[in-house]
C-alpha positions as semicolon CSV with decimal commas, in nm:
position;residue;x (nm);y (nm);z (nm)
1;X;8,714;5,397;11,943
2;X;8,900;5,629;11,709
3;X;8,791;5,993;11,691
4;X;8,645;6,119;11,368
5;X;8,918;6,361;11,270
6;X;8,974;6,496;10,921
7;X;9,239;6,298;10,732
8;X;9,507;6,502;10,559
9;X;9,520;6,432;10,186
10;X;9,837;6,258;10,082
11;X;10,001;6,492;9,831
12;X;10,322;6,329;9,718
13;X;10,406;6,619;9,492
14;X;10,436;6,847;9,797
15;X;10,584;6,576;10,021
16;X;10,298;6,601;10,273
17;X;10,279;6,301;10,502
18;X;9,946;6,140;10,587
19;X;9,805;6,231;10,927
20;X;9,519;6,382;11,122
21;X;9,419;6,744;11,172
22;X;9,251;6,839;11,501
23;X;9,069;7,167;11,540
24;X;9,251;7,279;11,854
25;X;9,244;7,645;11,957
26;X;9,461;7,836;12,200
27;X;9,290;7,884;12,535
28;X;9,388;8,158;12,779
29;X;9,320;8,083;13,145
30;X;9,401;8,293;13,450
31;X;9,472;8,141;13,790
32;X;9,553;8,311;14,117
33;X;9,736;8,242;14,437
34;X;9,602;8,375;14,766
35;X;9,833;8,676;14,804
36;X;9,626;8,931;14,610
37;X;9,294;8,780;14,491
38;X;9,139;9,123;14,428
39;X;9,406;9,211;14,174
40;X;9,377;8,872;14,002
41;X;8,999;8,911;13,971
42;X;9,039;9,260;13,825
43;X;9,284;9,124;13,566
44;X;9,047;8,841;13,475
45;X;8,757;9,088;13,447
46;X;8,964;9,312;13,220
47;X;9,036;9,012;12,996
48;X;8,669;8,913;12,992
49;X;8,717;8,580;13,167
50;X;8,704;8,426;13,515
51;X;8,968;8,282;13,746
52;X;9,029;7,908;13,738
53;X;8,843;7,745;14,028
54;X;9,119;7,637;14,265
55;X;9,130;7,459;14,597
56;X;9,376;7,587;14,858
57;X;9,466;7,418;15,185
58;X;9,710;7,503;15,461
59;X;9,753;7,212;15,699
60;X;9,816;7,241;16,072
61;X;10,185;7,178;16,012
62;X;10,202;7,475;15,773
63;X;10,223;7,263;15,457
64;X;10,036;7,399;15,155
65;X;9,828;7,209;14,900
66;X;9,666;7,352;14,587
67;X;9,454;7,179;14,326
68;X;9,293;7,306;14,008
69;X;8,929;7,198;14,019
70;X;8,887;7,192;13,639
71;X;9,101;7,066;13,352
72;X;9,375;7,299;13,228
73;X;9,523;7,051;12,981
74;X;9,672;7,228;12,680
75;X;9,591;7,574;12,818
76;X;9,803;7,889;12,816
77;X;9,802;7,949;13,191
78;X;9,881;8,284;13,353
79;X;9,939;8,242;13,726
80;X;9,903;8,571;13,916
81;X;10,077;8,597;14,250
82;X;10,211;8,909;14,414
83;X;10,467;8,885;14,690
84;X;10,382;9,109;14,978
85;X;10,412;8,977;15,333
86;X;10,435;8,688;15,417
87;X;10,657;8,662;15,109
88;X;10,798;8,316;15,186
89;X;10,453;8,160;15,220
90;X;10,339;8,306;14,888
91;X;10,662;8,196;14,721
92;X;10,610;7,838;14,836
93;X;10,246;7,846;14,728
94;X;10,351;7,966;14,382
95;X;10,600;7,681;14,343
96;X;10,337;7,426;14,445
97;X;10,083;7,576;14,201
98;X;10,342;7,564;13,923
99;X;10,407;7,197;13,993
100;X;10,033;7,126;13,994
101;X;9,988;7,310;13,661
102;X;10,282;7,127;13,503
103;X;10,146;6,790;13,613
104;X;9,799;6,891;13,488
105;X;9,951;6,929;13,138
106;X;9,917;7,305;13,092
107;X;10,077;7,386;12,757
108;X;10,254;7,705;12,868
109;X;10,278;7,857;13,217
110;X;10,352;8,224;13,282
111;X;10,413;8,352;13,633
112;X;10,268;8,701;13,663
113;X;10,451;8,847;13,964
114;X;10,366;9,220;13,978
115;X;10,623;9,254;14,257
116;X;10,914;9,013;14,213
117;X;11,028;8,854;14,543
118;X;11,383;8,903;14,670
119;X;11,450;9,151;14,389
120;X;11,675;9,365;14,611
121;X;11,913;9,071;14,651
122;X;12,028;9,090;14,289
123;X;12,403;9,102;14,356
124;X;12,662;9,036;14,622
125;X;12,714;9,347;14,832
126;X;12,964;9,173;15,057
127;X;13,149;8,843;15,057
128;X;12,963;8,520;15,134
129;X;12,622;8,670;15,051
130;X;12,359;8,496;14,833
131;X;12,210;8,627;14,510
132;X;11,858;8,538;14,610
133;X;11,684;8,693;14,308
134;X;11,869;8,442;14,089
135;X;11,767;8,161;14,324
136;X;11,399;8,257;14,289
137;X;11,435;8,262;13,909
138;X;11,581;7,911;13,919
139;X;11,301;7,792;14,149
140;X;11,032;7,923;13,913
141;X;11,193;7,751;13,615
142;X;11,244;7,420;13,796
143;X;10,885;7,421;13,922
144;X;10,753;7,460;13,568
145;X;10,734;7,827;13,466
146;X;10,799;7,891;13,097
147;X;10,779;8,269;13,122
148;X;10,778;8,544;13,385
149;X;10,600;8,879;13,382
150;X;10,675;9,148;13,640
151;X;10,641;9,521;13,697
152;X;10,935;9,753;13,767
153;X;11,204;9,507;13,867
154;X;11,437;9,657;14,125
155;X;11,720;9,608;13,876
156;X;11,676;9,539;13,505
157;X;11,965;9,292;13,520
158;X;11,734;9,045;13,697
159;X;11,599;8,960;13,351
160;X;11,934;8,794;13,283
161;X;11,872;8,543;13,563
162;X;11,611;8,367;13,346
163;X;11,685;8,138;13,053
164;X;11,334;8,193;12,915
165;X;11,146;8,510;12,818
166;X;11,078;8,784;13,073
167;X;10,818;9,056;13,020
168;X;10,941;9,357;13,218
169;X;10,649;9,598;13,250
170;X;10,662;9,955;13,375
171;X;10,408;10,131;13,599
172;X;10,522;10,470;13,475
173;X;10,235;10,508;13,221
174;X;9,981;10,448;13,499
175;X;10,144;10,694;13,738
176;X;10,219;10,946;13,465
177;X;9,857;10,955;13,351
178;X;9,750;11,034;13,707
179;X;9,991;11,326;13,743
180;X;9,914;11,458;13,395
181;X;9,548;11,494;13,494
182;X;9,592;11,596;13,859
183;X;9,882;11,841;13,868
184;X;9,771;12,201;13,821
185;X;9,933;12,427;13,563
186;X;10,107;12,610;13,847
187;X;10,243;12,282;13,984
188;X;10,366;12,179;13,640
189;X;10,548;12,511;13,601
190;X;10,734;12,456;13,929
191;X;10,782;12,079;13,900
192;X;11,117;11,912;13,964
193;X;11,163;11,535;13,938
194;X;11,384;11,400;14,217
195;X;11,574;11,074;14,233
196;X;11,598;10,954;14,596
197;X;11,940;10,799;14,530
198;X;12,192;10,753;14,250
199;X;12,053;10,410;14,166
200;X;11,722;10,563;14,051
201;X;11,874;10,838;13,835
202;X;11,804;10,665;13,503
203;X;11,437;10,612;13,592
204;X;11,399;10,966;13,724
205;X;11,559;11,097;13,405
206;X;11,288;10,933;13,192
207;X;11,026;11,095;13,415
208;X;11,201;11,428;13,370
209;X;11,183;11,392;12,992
210;X;10,818;11,286;12,996
211;X;10,706;11,573;13,220
212;X;10,942;11,834;13,074
213;X;11,073;11,907;13,423
214;X;11,429;11,950;13,556
215;X;11,599;11,673;13,749
216;X;11,748;11,673;14,099
217;X;11,938;11,393;14,270
218;X;11,976;11,307;14,638
219;X;12,305;11,151;14,736
220;X;12,267;10,914;15,027
221;X;12,474;10,665;15,219
222;X;12,341;10,343;15,366
223;X;12,514;10,154;15,645
224;X;12,588;9,808;15,496
225;X;12,577;9,653;15,843
226;X;12,241;9,799;15,950
227;X;11,924;9,727;15,752
228;X;11,692;10,015;15,656
229;X;11,922;10,288;15,790
230;X;11,982;10,581;15,554
231;X;12,177;10,906;15,584
232;X;12,108;11,185;15,333
233;X;12,424;11,375;15,243
234;X;12,343;11,636;14,979
235;X;12,102;11,741;14,705
236;X;12,226;11,799;14,352
237;X;11,992;12,034;14,164
238;X;11,757;12,324;14,237
239;X;11,462;12,245;14,467
240;X;11,405;12,579;14,644
241;X;11,046;12,693;14,581
242;X;10,979;12,388;14,363
243;X;10,714;12,114;14,366
244;X;10,929;11,803;14,403
245;X;10,817;11,467;14,264
246;X;11,015;11,186;14,428
247;X;11,005;10,873;14,210
248;X;11,107;10,526;14,328
249;X;11,027;10,164;14,250
250;X;10,924;10,063;14,601
251;X;10,858;10,186;14,954
252;X;10,946;9,934;15,224
253;X;10,987;10,089;15,569
254;X;10,977;10,440;15,425
255;X;11,311;10,548;15,572
256;X;11,470;10,654;15,243
257;X;11,165;10,846;15,120
258;X;11,099;11,032;15,445
259;X;11,461;11,140;15,489
260;X;11,467;11,253;15,126
261;X;11,145;11,451;15,173
262;X;11,278;11,613;15,490
263;X;11,598;11,712;15,310
264;X;11,396;11,862;15,024
265;X;11,175;12,064;15,259
266;X;11,483;12,180;15,451
267;X;11,625;12,301;15,119
268;X;11,314;12,510;15,051
269;X;11,089;12,276;14,851
270;X;10,732;12,403;14,840
271;X;10,568;12,060;14,820
272;X;10,691;11,700;14,808
273;X;10,494;11,433;14,624
274;X;10,606;11,069;14,628
275;X;10,538;10,829;14,339
276;X;10,627;10,460;14,376
277;X;10,520;10,135;14,215
278;X;10,533;9,883;14,499
279;X;10,377;9,973;14,835
280;X;10,541;9,712;15,058
281;X;10,480;9,931;15,364
282;X;10,663;9,725;15,624
283;X;10,632;9,860;15,977
284;X;10,666;10,153;16,049
285;X;10,617;10,284;15,693
286;X;10,254;10,392;15,738
287;X;10,346;10,608;16,038
288;X;10,655;10,754;15,872
289;X;10,472;10,845;15,552
290;X;10,231;11,061;15,753
291;X;10,526;11,296;15,797
292;X;10,459;11,667;15,745
293;X;10,746;11,666;15,496
294;X;10,537;11,457;15,253
295;X;10,228;11,614;15,096
296;X;10,107;11,315;14,896
297;X;10,200;10,951;14,827
298;X;10,086;10,784;14,503
299;X;10,139;10,410;14,453
300;X;9,993;10,123;14,250
301;X;9,824;9,812;14,387
302;X;10,087;9,559;14,279
303;X;10,088;9,463;14,649
304;X;9,770;9,468;14,860
305;X;9,760;9,758;15,107
306;X;9,542;9,670;15,408
307;X;9,319;9,938;15,563
308;X;9,539;9,973;15,870
309;X;9,832;10,079;15,649
310;X;9,639;10,347;15,460
311;X;9,642;10,717;15,544
312;X;9,467;11,032;15,418
313;X;9,741;11,145;15,179
314;X;9,773;10,803;15,012
315;X;9,641;10,740;14,658
316;X;9,638;10,385;14,517
317;X;9,615;10,338;14,139
318;X;9,497;10,013;13,972
319;X;9,762;9,812;13,787
320;X;9,519;9,545;13,657
321;X;9,450;9,711;13,317
322;X;9,823;9,721;13,242
323;X;9,871;9,355;13,339
324;X;9,565;9,249;13,139
325;X;9,688;9,424;12,827
326;X;10,033;9,265;12,859
327;X;9,879;8,920;12,911
328;X;9,664;8,970;12,603
329;X;9,967;9,069;12,394
330;X;10,164;8,764;12,510
331;X;9,872;8,528;12,444
332;X;9,807;8,672;12,098
333;X;10,180;8,670;12,012
334;X;10,170;9,048;11,995
335;X;10,418;9,308;12,116
336;X;10,465;9,405;12,479
337;X;10,738;9,648;12,380
338;X;10,500;9,875;12,192
339;X;10,307;9,930;12,516
340;X;10,605;10,130;12,642
341;X;10,722;10,303;12,325
342;X;10,996;10,047;12,266
343;X;11,141;10,063;12,619
344;X;11,031;9,720;12,744
């Protein structure tokens, strides 16, 4: 039986063809993988909605099955999945959820990956190496993703690995607000922003401008044949008697940050505060970050930090409000760029 839809008037003068008009409205839905359900719920709460009821199964063989328990046909779906350990399991789950959403006729699918997997493998450091970040981008697209949203990509060039739109968000406003309200006037007067390596200089420079503080740079060398081994060579800039704010995009095993903090304290730094977006905290990061050379560590919750990896000097800031605002802008065809003063 035909639906009772309004018939479009045939207006030959305006060359309008006869047809039907359906009162369809855009519908924003938020789904989550199992990697960081707390973050996904916080994002949904900030948007004033609930997560899509989803069934998850992991069979005895290790195979994963996911199924959306309600219809998502024609919806604008935002799939939230962070990629802390075990990263490969969460990556596979994301691909399976994308395939399920595509086959369930979602109109548009956006992968919200606060921490993008394999982002450090964005180029060939030596011959015969993969560019795994590009591979992940291709996997997302093939599985059905129309758009990707992420926070503080390890290298901005990763955006070029996607044929479709990428929303590159920055955690700096979240971290900056914390330090603006929690650094004393005396600390602000003695503050120096420090880049832990030459690759972070551009980011540290923007922090320097925002805080009105001088910039220092740590030159380091990393053994290309040994993972997570760093040697600090020298510090460029004045740090003696200063409150040093080390800024980085991620902390994995903590080797780089701890050696940098020790070098700063050895050069006369009064205090060392670490600010990072992604708290990967692979073993033995939690033990290393308890070092006397580090006075405070401030991170966001783009990756879940279990209780056993937390320590007294650690502060975790919520990233959900930032993600929710970006999702709202994308859904409403607004501007994500204006959230970051034109930098995104």
